[in-house]
Structure formats: C-alpha cells, structure tokens
Amino acid sequence: MLRGHRVSRGMTQEDLAAASGLSVRAIRNLEIGRTRQPHPQSARLLAGALGLTDQACADLLRAARQGGRQPRPTAPAPRVSAEVPRGRCELPADVPDLVGRAEVSDQLVRALTERVPASVARLAVVTGGPGSGRTALVVRVAHRLRRQFPDGQLHVDLRGLPAGPQRAAALLGRLLRSLGAVNPPESVDERAALLRAELSVRRVLVVLDDVDGEADVRPLLTGSSTSALLVAARRPLVTLKAAATVKLGPLSERAAVHLLASVVGDSRAAAEPAATVAVARACWRLPLALRIAGSWLVARPYRRMSDLATLLRDERTRLDHLSVGDLSLRASVLAHLSGLDATERAALRSVARIGGVHFGLCDLVGLPAAGDGVERLLLANLLTPTPDGRYRMESYVRACVGDRDTPLVPVAAVR
Ligand SMILES: Nc1ncnc2c1ncn2[C@@H]1O[C@H](COP(=O)(O)OP(=O)(O)OP(=O)(O)O)[C@@H](O)[C@H]1O
Ligand SMILES: [Mg+2]
C-alpha cells in the first residue's frame, strides 16, 4: 500500500524519506514487508508526507496497526501484479566446466553484494572481444547470486532484440512482463519508471547479454540498491558508474589446455601434450575457438590431437575450420563488428589492410585509424595494446574484416 501511494505520486524512496523524516532504509523495509508493523507515529509521518486524503490516511494507519494484512489499498493499484511467483529464474544453464575465471567471478560476486548506500544502483560489467567468454561468465556469476536476489533472476540477450529506437521499449517491456506486468505502458519513459519502481522494492538480478552501449543500460539504473544489474557488453560502459568492470582476454595457456582437455577428455589430451598446447595456441587461447576445436575432435573419435593441430596450422584457412554445430567464431566476430559505427568500420578496415599482426601508430599516418580510430577499436576490444607501445589485431578479426569493398555484415544476417 505504501509503495502504491509513493509510486503513484512519482516519489522515490529518498523523496519520501526527506519529506517524512524517516530513513530510506525504514521505508524500504516497510515496502518489501520486512517491517510489518511500523510505529503509529511513523505511519502518521508517512501519511502526511504523501498528502493522503482522510480515507486513504485512515486505511494506511489501520494497515500499519494490523501488520499490513488489511485492508485493500485505495491508491491506484500498481500495474505489476503482486501475485507474481517469487524467484522466477530465466538464467540459461550454467557452464559446468568453466576454467580460468575464478578470480573475476569472485570479484563480480563481491561487487554486486557489498554494502553500498541504499540509493546507489548495483551494476557490474563484463566486457571482452568476440568469443572471449562474456556470456559464460555472467551466467556463472548470476547462478552464484541466485540466493542473494530471491525475487527473480531475469535474463535478456539483446542480440535478439530489434536495433534502433524500438530496442529500449522492447527491452523494458520484456523485463516488465517477466515481473508480471500484463499491460506495460506505451511510452518508453513510463516503462522505465515503472520498471525502476519495481526493481527498487524487490531483490531482483537482471542479466543483460550482448549490450552495445550505455543507452541499453541507463534506463534500468534504479535509485535503490535492492536489485542488481549484471551486464555483458562488447565495450566498457565508460559513462556509467559500475561497481566493477571486468575485461576478458585470452585464457592463460594452462587454462586453455585445461579447457581443451575438459572437452575432449583428459586421457586424449594427456596422450599428446605437445599437440594439445599447439591447438591451444592456434585457438588464440580464446574460449569459443577452444570449445569449437575440442568439439571437432569429440565428433571424430578416430582422429588425433595432432591431426587437429595440423588442420589449424595455416592461419589463412584456420577460421574456416572453427565452426561446429551452432558455434562459429566467424559469426561471433561478425556480430561484434556489426555494432561498430561508420568511423570505427573505416578505422578497422584501414588497420586490416596494413597486413601483419602488429602495427604501430607510425603505420597509420594518413589512415582513418590514426588517432581516435585506434582508441575506439581498443575500447571495442578488437585491438590489444602490446608492451612495446604497439598494437595487435588478431588474425581472426582481420579475416572477418574482408576487402575494402565488402560491407561488414549486419547482425541480422549473421544470425
Ligand atoms: N572460461 C571458460 N571455460 C570453459 N568454457 C568456456 C569459458 N568461457 C567460455 N566458454 C565456452 O566457450 C563458448 C563461447 O563462450 P561465450 O558464448 O561465453 O563467449 P562470448 O564472449 O559471449 O561470445 P560472443 O562474442 O559470441 O557473445 C561457449 O561454449 C562457452 O561455454
Ligand atoms: Mg556472448
């Protein structure tokens, strides 16, 4: 009832706290039912701060006396049903054999559960290049956090949503429906406000996969720390204040070998240790490439690890072999490239044309990648800086950039 009155007046918990003289925490505890019988004086302060009519005020005071069990609220009913089953879990399956990410996984769990001021949104971001394992990591962390966010763990893959202006409305509508809204409001602003109001009084974990930029996330940032947002993004969300931003690179060689062994079986990997290391290196120690290469071998019990190493030896054809079932490194890279703007695409093409994996700024003089272009490609996780002050573009990225006249394929065509 308290929440209904507050939301219908467009007040945040902080506004109500300031107007009533109660603490934000006291108000939050009342709204989520943790405190069921406030002191009558507190209830009177709240009624005054909300400017309730006599009847609504009497109802609120009676509800406060009776522990919130009675009677029906007279405020407009919140548009999200209160009867939604608690703990709706939309998370995809956990990756049981996740390797090499224990430290960052702990860091993200800590970031989303540590004590923060009640009015600060909890946000953590995982970024990295194509196939670096962003999805697997956020899913793992989300599973670890299920108990801390018992009112639901929602999951949206933004690759499946339309690009352009309808995207925000589609995302907000999707999340509101997951929280039980039957008829989400039409306007994007109203949807965002209603979603934030709901997330502010529940303990929900929202996982967004394949986010393009800040615009996808900003409307969801609440003025409350009860819920949390865990995001896998193609680039860091630099203008948002995140409790943690984790950037995924290649696995260590040891973890890469471990991942291969867990896919093909320990005995097969142990039988040919040198070939296993060669395959791990040929796969750039990239989780997606390793998973695909391992699966190739699993599907061919009569082939040896050294056959796979030979198959992947030639860098010019390697990418063609890294596709199995619904996993394809090329498709992942193209999806990643499809999020670039025109300037970044031009910069990427000019770098790809230089030839060779390493390059320095002097190689770029007069090219679109000079200056800001390189910075933007670094942020988009398509280049890596090297210790000698130069840059690296991996051959799997270069191979997908194609010729100067080939358009980079839009994401819809990749899927
Ligand atoms: N640390 C890891 N240990 C074991 N397997 C992993 C690890 N990281 C990712 N994988 C596996 O590698 C594959 C690709 O990972 P994932 O989909 O998480 O990458 P991504 O960065 O999200 O890729 P995309 O660019 O396509 O979004 C999946 O099959 C996943 O299970
Ligand atoms: Mg992903």
GROMACS .gro file of N, CA and C in nm, residues 11 59 81 136 187 221 246 288 305:
model
   27
   11MET      N    1   0.713   0.967  -0.640
   11MET     CA    2   0.820   0.993  -0.542
   11MET      C    3   0.916   0.874  -0.537
   59ASP      N    4  -0.693   0.435   0.612
   59ASP     CA    5  -0.660   0.298   0.565
   59ASP      C    6  -0.514   0.264   0.595
   81SER      N    7   0.145  -0.705  -1.117
   81SER     CA    8   0.070  -0.790  -1.027
   81SER      C    9   0.153  -0.831  -0.905
  136ALA      N   10   2.935  -1.681  -2.084
  136ALA     CA   11   2.955  -1.790  -1.988
  136ALA      C   12   2.983  -1.735  -1.849
  187SER      N   13   0.461   0.433  -2.336
  187SER     CA   14   0.580   0.517  -2.357
  187SER      C   15   0.703   0.455  -2.290
  221LEU      N   16   1.884   0.177  -1.441
  221LEU     CA   17   1.958   0.206  -1.318
  221LEU      C   18   1.864   0.269  -1.216
  246VAL      N   19   3.496  -0.582  -1.562
  246VAL     CA   20   3.595  -0.687  -1.583
  246VAL      C   21   3.616  -0.701  -1.733
  288LEU      N   22   3.588  -1.958  -2.707
  288LEU     CA   23   3.497  -2.006  -2.812
  288LEU      C   24   3.572  -2.095  -2.912
  305MET      N   25   4.479  -3.559  -3.168
  305MET     CA   26   4.501  -3.417  -3.140
  305MET      C   27   4.597  -3.357  -3.242
   0.00000   0.00000   0.00000
